[in-house]
Coordinates of N, CA and C in Angstrom, one line a residue:
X1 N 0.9 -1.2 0.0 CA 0.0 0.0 0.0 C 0.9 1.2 0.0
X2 N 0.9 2.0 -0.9 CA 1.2 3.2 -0.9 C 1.4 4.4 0.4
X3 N 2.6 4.6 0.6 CA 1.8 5.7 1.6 C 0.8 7.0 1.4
X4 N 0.7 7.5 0.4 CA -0.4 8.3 0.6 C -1.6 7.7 0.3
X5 N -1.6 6.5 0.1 CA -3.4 6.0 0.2 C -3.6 5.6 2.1
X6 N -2.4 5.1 2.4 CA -2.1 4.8 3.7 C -2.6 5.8 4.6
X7 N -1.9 7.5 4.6 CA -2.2 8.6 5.0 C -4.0 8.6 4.5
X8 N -4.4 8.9 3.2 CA -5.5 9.0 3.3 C -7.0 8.1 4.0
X9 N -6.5 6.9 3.9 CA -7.1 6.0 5.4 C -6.7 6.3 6.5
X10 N -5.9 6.4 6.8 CA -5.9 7.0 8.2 C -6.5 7.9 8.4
X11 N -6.2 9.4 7.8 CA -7.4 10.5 7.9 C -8.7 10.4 7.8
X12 N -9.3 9.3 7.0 CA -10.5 9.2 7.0 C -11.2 8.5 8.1
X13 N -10.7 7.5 8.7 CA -10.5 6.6 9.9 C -10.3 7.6 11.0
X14 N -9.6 8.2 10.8 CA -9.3 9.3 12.4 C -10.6 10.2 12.3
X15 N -11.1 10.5 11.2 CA -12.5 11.5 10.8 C -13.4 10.8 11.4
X16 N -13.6 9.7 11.5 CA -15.1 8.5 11.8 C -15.4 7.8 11.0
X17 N -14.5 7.6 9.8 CA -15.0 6.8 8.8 C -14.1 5.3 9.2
X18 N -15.1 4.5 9.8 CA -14.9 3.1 10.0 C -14.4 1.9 9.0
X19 N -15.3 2.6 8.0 CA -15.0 1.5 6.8 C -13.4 1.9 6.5
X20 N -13.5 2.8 6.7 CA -11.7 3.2 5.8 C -10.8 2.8 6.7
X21 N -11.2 2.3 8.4 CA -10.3 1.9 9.2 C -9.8 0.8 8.9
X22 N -11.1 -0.2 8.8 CA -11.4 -1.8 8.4 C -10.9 -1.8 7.9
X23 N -10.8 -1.0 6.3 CA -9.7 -1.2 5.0 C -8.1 -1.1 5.4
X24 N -7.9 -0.3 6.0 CA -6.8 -0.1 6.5 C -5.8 -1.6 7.3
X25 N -6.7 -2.2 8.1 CA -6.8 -3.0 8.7 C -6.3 -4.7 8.0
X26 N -7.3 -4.4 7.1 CA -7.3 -5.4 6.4 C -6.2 -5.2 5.7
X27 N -5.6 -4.5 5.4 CA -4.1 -4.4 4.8 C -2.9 -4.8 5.5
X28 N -3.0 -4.3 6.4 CA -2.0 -4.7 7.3 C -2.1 -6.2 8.3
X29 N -3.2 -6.6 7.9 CA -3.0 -8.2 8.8 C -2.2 -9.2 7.9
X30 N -1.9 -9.1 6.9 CA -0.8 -10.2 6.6 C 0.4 -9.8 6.9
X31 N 1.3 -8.3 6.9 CA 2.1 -8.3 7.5 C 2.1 -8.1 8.8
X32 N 1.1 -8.2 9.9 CA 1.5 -8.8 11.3 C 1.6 -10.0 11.1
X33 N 0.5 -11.0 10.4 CA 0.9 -12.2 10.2 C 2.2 -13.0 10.1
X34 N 2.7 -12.1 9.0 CA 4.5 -12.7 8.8 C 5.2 -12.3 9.8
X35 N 5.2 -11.0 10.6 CA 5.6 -10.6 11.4 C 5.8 -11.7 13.2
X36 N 4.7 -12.1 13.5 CA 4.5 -12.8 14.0 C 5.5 -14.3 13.7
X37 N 4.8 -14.8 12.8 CA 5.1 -16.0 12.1 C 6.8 -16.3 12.5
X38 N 7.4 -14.3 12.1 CA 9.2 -15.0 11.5 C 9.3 -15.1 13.3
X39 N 8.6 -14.7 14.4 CA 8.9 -14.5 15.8 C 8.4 -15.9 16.1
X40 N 8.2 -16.8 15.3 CA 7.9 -18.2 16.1 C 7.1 -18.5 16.9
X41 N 5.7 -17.4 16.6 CA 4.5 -17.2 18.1 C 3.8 -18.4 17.8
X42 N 3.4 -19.4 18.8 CA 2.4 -20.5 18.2 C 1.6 -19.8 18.6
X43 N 1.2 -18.5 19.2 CA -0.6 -17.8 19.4 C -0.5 -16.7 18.5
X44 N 0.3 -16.8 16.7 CA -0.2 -15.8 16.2 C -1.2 -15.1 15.9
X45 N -1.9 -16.0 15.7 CA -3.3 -15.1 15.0 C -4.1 -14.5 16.5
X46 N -3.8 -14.8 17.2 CA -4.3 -14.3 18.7 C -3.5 -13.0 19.4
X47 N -2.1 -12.8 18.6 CA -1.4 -11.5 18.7 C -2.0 -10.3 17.5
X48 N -2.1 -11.0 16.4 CA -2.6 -10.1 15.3 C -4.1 -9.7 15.9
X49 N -4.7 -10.1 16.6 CA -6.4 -9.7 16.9 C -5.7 -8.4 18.0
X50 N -5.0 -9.1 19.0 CA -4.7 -7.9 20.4 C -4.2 -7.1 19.1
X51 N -3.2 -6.7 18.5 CA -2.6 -5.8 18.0 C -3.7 -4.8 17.3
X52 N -4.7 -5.0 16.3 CA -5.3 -4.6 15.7 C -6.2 -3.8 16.5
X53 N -6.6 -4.5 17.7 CA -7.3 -4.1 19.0 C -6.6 -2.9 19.2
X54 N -5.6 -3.1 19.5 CA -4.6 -2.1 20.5 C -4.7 -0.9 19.5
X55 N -4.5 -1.5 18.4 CA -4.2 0.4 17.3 C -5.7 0.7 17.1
X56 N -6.7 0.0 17.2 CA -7.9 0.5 17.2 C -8.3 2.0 18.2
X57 N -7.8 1.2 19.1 CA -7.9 2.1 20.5 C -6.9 3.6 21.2
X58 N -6.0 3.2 20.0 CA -4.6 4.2 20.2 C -4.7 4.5 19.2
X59 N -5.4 4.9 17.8 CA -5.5 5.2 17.1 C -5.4 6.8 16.9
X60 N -6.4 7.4 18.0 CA -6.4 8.6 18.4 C -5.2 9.6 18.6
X61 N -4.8 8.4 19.7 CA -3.1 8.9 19.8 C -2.0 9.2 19.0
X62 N -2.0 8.9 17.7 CA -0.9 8.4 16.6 C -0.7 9.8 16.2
X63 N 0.8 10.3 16.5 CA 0.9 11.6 16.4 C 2.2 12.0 15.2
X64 N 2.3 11.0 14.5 CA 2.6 11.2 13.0 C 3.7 11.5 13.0
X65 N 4.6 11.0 14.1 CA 6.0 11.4 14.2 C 7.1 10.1 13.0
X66 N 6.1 9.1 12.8 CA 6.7 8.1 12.1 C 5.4 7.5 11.1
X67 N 6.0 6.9 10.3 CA 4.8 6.6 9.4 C 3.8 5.5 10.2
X68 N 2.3 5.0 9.4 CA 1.7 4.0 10.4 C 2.0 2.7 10.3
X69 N 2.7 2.5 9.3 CA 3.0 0.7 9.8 C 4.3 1.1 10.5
X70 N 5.1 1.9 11.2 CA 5.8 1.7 11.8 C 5.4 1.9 13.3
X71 N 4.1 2.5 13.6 CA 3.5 2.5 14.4 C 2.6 1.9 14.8
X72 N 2.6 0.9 14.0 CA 1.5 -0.2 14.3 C 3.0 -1.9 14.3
X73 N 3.6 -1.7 13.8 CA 4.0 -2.8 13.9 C 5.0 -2.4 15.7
X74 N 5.2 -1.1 16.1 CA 5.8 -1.0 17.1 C 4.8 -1.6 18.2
X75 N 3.3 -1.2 18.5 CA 2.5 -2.0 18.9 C 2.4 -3.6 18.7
X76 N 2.6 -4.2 17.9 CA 2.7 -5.4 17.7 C 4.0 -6.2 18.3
X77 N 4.9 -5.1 18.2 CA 6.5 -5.7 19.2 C 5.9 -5.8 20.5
X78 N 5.1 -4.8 20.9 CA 5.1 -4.5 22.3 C 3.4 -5.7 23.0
X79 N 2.5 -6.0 22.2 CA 1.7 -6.9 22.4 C 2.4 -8.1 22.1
X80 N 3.5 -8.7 21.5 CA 4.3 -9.6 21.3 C 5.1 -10.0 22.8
X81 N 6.3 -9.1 23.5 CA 6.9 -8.7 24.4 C 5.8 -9.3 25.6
X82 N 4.5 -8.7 25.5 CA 3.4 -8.4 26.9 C 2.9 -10.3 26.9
X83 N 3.1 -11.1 25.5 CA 2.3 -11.9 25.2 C 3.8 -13.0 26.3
X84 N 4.9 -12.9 25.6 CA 6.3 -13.6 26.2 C 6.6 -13.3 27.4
X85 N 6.1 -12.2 28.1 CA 6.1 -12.0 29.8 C 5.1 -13.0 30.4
X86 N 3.9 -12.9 29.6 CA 2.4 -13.7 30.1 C 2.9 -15.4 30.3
X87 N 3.5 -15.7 29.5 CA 4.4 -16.8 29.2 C 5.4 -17.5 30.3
X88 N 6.0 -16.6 30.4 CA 7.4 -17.1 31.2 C 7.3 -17.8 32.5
X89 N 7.6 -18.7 33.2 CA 7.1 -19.3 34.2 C 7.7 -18.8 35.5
X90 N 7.0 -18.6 36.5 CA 7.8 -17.7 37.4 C 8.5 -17.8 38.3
X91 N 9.2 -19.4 38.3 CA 10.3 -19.9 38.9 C 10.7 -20.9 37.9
X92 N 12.1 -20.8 37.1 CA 12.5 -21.7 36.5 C 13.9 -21.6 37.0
X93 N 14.3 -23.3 36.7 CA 15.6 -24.0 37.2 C 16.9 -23.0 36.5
X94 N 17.4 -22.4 36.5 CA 18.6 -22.0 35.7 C 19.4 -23.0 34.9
X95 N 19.5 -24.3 35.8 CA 20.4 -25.1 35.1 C 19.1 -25.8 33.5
X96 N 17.7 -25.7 33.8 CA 17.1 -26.3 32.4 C 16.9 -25.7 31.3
X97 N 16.7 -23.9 31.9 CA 17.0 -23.0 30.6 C 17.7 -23.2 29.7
X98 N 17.7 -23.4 28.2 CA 18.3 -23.5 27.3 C 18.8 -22.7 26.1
X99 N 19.5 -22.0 25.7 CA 19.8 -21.4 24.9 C 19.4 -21.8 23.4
X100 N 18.7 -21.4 23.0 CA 18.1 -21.8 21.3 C 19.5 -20.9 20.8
X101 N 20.0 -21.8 19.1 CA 21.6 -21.3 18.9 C 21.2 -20.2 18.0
X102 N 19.6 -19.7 17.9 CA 19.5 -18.5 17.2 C 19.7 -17.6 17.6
X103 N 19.9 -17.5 19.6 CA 20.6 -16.6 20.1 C 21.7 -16.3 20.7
X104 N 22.5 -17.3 19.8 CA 24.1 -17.3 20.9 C 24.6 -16.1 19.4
X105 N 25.0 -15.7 20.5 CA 26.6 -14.4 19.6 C 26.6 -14.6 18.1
X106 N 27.1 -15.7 17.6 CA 28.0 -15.9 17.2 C 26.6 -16.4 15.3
X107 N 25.8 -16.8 16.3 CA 24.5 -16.8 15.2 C 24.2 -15.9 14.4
X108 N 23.6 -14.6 15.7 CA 23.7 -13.2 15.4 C 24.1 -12.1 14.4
X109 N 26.0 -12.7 14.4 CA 26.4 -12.2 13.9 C 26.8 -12.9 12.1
X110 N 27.0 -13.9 12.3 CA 26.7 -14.9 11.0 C 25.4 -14.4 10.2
X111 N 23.7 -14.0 10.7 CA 22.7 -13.7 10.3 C 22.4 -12.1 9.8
X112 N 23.3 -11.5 10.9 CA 23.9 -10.2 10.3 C 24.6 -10.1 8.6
X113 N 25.9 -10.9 8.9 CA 26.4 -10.7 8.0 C 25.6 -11.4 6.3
X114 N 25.0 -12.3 6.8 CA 24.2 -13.0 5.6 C 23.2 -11.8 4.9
X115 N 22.2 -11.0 5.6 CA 21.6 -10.4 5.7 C 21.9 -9.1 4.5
X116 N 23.3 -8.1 5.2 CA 24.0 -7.8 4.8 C 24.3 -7.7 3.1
X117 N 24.8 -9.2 2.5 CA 24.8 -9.8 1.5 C 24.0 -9.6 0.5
X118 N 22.6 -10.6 1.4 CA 21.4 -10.1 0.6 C 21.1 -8.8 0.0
X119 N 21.1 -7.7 1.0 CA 21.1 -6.8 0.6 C 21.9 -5.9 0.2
X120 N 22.8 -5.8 0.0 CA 23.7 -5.1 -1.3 C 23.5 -5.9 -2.6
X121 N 23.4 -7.1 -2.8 CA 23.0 -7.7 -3.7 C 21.6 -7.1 -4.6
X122 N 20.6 -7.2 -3.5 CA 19.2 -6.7 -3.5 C 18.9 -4.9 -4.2
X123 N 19.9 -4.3 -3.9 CA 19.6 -3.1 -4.2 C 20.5 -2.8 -5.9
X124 N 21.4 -3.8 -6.2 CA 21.7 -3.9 -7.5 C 20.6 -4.1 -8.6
X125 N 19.6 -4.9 -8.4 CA 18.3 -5.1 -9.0 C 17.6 -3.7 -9.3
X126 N 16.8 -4.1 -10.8 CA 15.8 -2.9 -11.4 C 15.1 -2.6 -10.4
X127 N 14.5 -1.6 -10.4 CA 13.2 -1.5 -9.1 C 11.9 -2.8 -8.8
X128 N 12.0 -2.9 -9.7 CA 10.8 -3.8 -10.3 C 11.0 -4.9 -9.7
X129 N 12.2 -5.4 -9.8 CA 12.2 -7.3 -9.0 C 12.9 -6.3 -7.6
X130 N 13.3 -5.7 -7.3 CA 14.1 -5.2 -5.9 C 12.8 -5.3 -5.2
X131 N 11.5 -4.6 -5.6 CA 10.4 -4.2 -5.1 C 9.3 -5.8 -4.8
X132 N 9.2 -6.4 -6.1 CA 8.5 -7.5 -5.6 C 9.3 -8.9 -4.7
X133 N 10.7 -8.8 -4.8 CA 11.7 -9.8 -3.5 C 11.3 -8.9 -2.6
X134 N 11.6 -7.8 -2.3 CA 11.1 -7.1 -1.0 C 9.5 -7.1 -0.2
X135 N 8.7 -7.1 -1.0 CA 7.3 -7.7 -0.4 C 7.3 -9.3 -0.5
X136 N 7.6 -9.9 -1.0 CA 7.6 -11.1 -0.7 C 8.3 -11.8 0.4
X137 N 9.6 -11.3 0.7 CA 10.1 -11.7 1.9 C 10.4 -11.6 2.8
X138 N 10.5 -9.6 3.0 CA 10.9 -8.9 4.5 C 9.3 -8.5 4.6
X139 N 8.5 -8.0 3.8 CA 6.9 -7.9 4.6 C 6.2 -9.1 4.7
X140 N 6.5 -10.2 3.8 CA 5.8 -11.1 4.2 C 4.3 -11.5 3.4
X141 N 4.2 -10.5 2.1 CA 3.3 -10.7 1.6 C 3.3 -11.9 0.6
X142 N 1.9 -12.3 0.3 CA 1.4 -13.3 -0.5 C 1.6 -12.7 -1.7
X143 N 1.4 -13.6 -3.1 CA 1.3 -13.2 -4.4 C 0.1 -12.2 -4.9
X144 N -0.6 -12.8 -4.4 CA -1.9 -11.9 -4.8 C -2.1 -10.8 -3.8
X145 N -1.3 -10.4 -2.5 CA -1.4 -9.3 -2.1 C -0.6 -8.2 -2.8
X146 N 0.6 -8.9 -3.1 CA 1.8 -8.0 -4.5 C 0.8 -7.8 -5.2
X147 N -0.1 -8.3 -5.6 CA -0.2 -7.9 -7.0 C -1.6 -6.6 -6.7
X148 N -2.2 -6.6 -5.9 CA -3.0 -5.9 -5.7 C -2.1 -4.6 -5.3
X149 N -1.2 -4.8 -4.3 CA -0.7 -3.3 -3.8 C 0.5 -3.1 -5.2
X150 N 0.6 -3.4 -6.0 CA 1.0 -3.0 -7.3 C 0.2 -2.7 -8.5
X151 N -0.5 -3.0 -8.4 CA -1.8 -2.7 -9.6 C -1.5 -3.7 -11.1
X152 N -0.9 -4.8 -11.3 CA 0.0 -6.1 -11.8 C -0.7 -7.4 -11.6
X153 N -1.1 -7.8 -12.9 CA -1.4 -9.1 -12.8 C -0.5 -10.3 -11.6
X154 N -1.5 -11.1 -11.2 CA -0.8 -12.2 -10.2 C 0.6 -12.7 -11.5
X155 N 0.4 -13.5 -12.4 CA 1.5 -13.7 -13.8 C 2.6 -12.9 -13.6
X156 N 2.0 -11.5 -13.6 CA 3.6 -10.8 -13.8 C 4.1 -10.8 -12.2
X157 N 3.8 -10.8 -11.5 CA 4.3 -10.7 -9.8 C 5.3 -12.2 -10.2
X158 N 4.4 -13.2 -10.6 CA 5.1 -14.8 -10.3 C 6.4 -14.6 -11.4
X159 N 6.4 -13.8 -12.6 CA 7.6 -14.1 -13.6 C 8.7 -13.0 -12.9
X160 N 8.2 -11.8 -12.0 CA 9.3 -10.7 -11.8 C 9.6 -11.4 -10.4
X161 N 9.0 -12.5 -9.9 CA 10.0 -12.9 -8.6 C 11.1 -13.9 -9.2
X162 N 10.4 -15.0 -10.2 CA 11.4 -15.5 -10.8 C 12.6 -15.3 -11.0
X163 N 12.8 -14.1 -12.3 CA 13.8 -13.7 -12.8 C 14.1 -12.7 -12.1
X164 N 13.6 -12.1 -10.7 CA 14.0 -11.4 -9.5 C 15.6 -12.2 -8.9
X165 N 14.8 -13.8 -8.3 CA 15.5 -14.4 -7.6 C 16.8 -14.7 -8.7
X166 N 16.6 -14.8 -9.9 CA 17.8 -15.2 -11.1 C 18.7 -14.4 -10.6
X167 N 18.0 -13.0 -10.7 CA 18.9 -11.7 -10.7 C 20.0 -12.0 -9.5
X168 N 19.2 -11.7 -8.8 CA 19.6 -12.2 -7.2 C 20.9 -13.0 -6.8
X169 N 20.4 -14.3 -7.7 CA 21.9 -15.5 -7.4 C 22.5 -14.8 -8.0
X170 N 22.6 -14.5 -9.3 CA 23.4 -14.2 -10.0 C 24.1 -12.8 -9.2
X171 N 23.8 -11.8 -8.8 CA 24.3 -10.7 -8.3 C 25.4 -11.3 -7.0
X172 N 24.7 -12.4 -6.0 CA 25.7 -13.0 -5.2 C 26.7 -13.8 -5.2
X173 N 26.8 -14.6 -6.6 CA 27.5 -15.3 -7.3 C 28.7 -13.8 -7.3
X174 N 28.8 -13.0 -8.0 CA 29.9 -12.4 -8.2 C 29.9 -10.9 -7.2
X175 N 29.3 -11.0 -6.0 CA 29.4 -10.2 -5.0 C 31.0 -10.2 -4.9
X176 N 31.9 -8.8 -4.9 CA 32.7 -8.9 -4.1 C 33.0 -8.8 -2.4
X177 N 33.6 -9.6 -2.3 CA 33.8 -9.6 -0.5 C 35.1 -9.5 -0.3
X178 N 35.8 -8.3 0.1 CA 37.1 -8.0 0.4 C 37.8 -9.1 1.7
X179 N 38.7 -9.5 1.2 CA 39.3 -10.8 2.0 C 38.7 -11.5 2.1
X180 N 37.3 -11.9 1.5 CA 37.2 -13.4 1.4 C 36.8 -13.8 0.3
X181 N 37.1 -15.0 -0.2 CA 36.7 -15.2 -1.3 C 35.2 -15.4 -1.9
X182 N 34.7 -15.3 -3.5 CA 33.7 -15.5 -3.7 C 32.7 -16.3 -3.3
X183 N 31.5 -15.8 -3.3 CA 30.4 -17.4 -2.7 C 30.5 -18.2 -3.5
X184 N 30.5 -19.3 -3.3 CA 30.6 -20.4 -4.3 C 28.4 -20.6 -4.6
X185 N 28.3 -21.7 -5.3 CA 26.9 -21.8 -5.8 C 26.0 -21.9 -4.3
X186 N 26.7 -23.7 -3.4 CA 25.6 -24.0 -2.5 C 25.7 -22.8 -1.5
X187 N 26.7 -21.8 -1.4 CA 26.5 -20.7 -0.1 C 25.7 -20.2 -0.6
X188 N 25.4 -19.6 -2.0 CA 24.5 -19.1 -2.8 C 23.1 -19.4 -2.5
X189 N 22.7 -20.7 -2.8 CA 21.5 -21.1 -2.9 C 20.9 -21.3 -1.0
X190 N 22.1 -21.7 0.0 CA 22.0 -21.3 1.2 C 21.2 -20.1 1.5
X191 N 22.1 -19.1 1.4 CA 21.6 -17.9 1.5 C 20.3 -17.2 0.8
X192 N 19.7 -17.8 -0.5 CA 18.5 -18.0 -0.7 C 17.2 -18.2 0.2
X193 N 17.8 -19.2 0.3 CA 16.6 -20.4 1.2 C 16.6 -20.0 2.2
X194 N 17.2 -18.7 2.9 CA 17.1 -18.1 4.2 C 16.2 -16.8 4.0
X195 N 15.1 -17.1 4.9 CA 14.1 -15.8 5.0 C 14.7 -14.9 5.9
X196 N 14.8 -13.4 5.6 CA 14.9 -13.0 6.2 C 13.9 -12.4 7.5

């Protein structure tokens, strides 16, 4: 969604117009969805309802200091955060705690760097595949929501991710990396198959 159609639902929504809220709304539930999702919540769709809740109600409040999906997905961190306190059990063993290795150091910084990659890679691309890799895999959207917040047949979304992702390997294939050497194919195709 555009931001000035974004702005214009919101203003109309903050006016009293409900329907333009709902619409609003409806836009933004698949990227809490993925949002959720890449956070590993088994009660997503039950964070996406509180969230939607929460900006319904703080809606008022939104004082335009940042755009609104940055203000609504900041809500969704923080009904996320409220959901993982609700969670936590309120005497646990220290010795049974376990460290998942997605958060040791050393992960972090490997997923950094991969990330990194992707994107210098990512920004080499025409607008056109830069834009539809970008909703498909850091917002999280479906095909057919590309194609609607682009105004593009479902067809052309599916051939410009294609020859998006071509672009892609191919860009990482001959990425230079000062002191190390090139990616070879399977880091390639690794680094693919990693959502960010």
């Amino acid at each position: 969604m555009t931001t000035e159609r974004t702005e214009r639902l919101l203003n109309r929504w903050r006016s009293g117009d409900r329907g333009a809220g709902d619409q609003l709304m409806r836009r933004y539930r698949p990227v809490l969805r993925a949002f959720f999702r890449r956070k590993q919540a088994a009660n997503a769709e039950e964070l996406v309802q509180s969230t939607l809740a929460a900006c319904v109600q703080a809606v008022g409040r939104f004082a335009e200091r940042s755009s609104f999906r940055t203000y609504l997905m900041g809500i969704a961190r923080n009904q996320f955060l409220m959901s993982l306190r609700s969670e936590t059990p309120t005497s646990a063993d220290p010795l049974m705690l376990s460290t998942a290795p997605e958060e040791s150091p050393s992960w972090k910084y490997a997923f950094a760097q991969e990330s990194r990659l992707l994107f210098r890679a990512l920004l080499r691309l025409p607008p056109e595949y830069r834009r539809v890799l970008a909703l498909l895999y850091w917002e999280g959207h479906s095909v057919e929501v590309i194609s609607q917040e682009l105004g593009v047949p479902v067809g052309t979304v599916k051939s410009r991710l294609t020859r998006g992702r071509a672009m892609l390997r191919s860009q990482l294939l001959g990425l230079n990396r000062p002191g190390r050497p090139q990616l070879s194919v399977s880091e390639v195709e690794a680094l693919m198959s990693t959502k960010p």
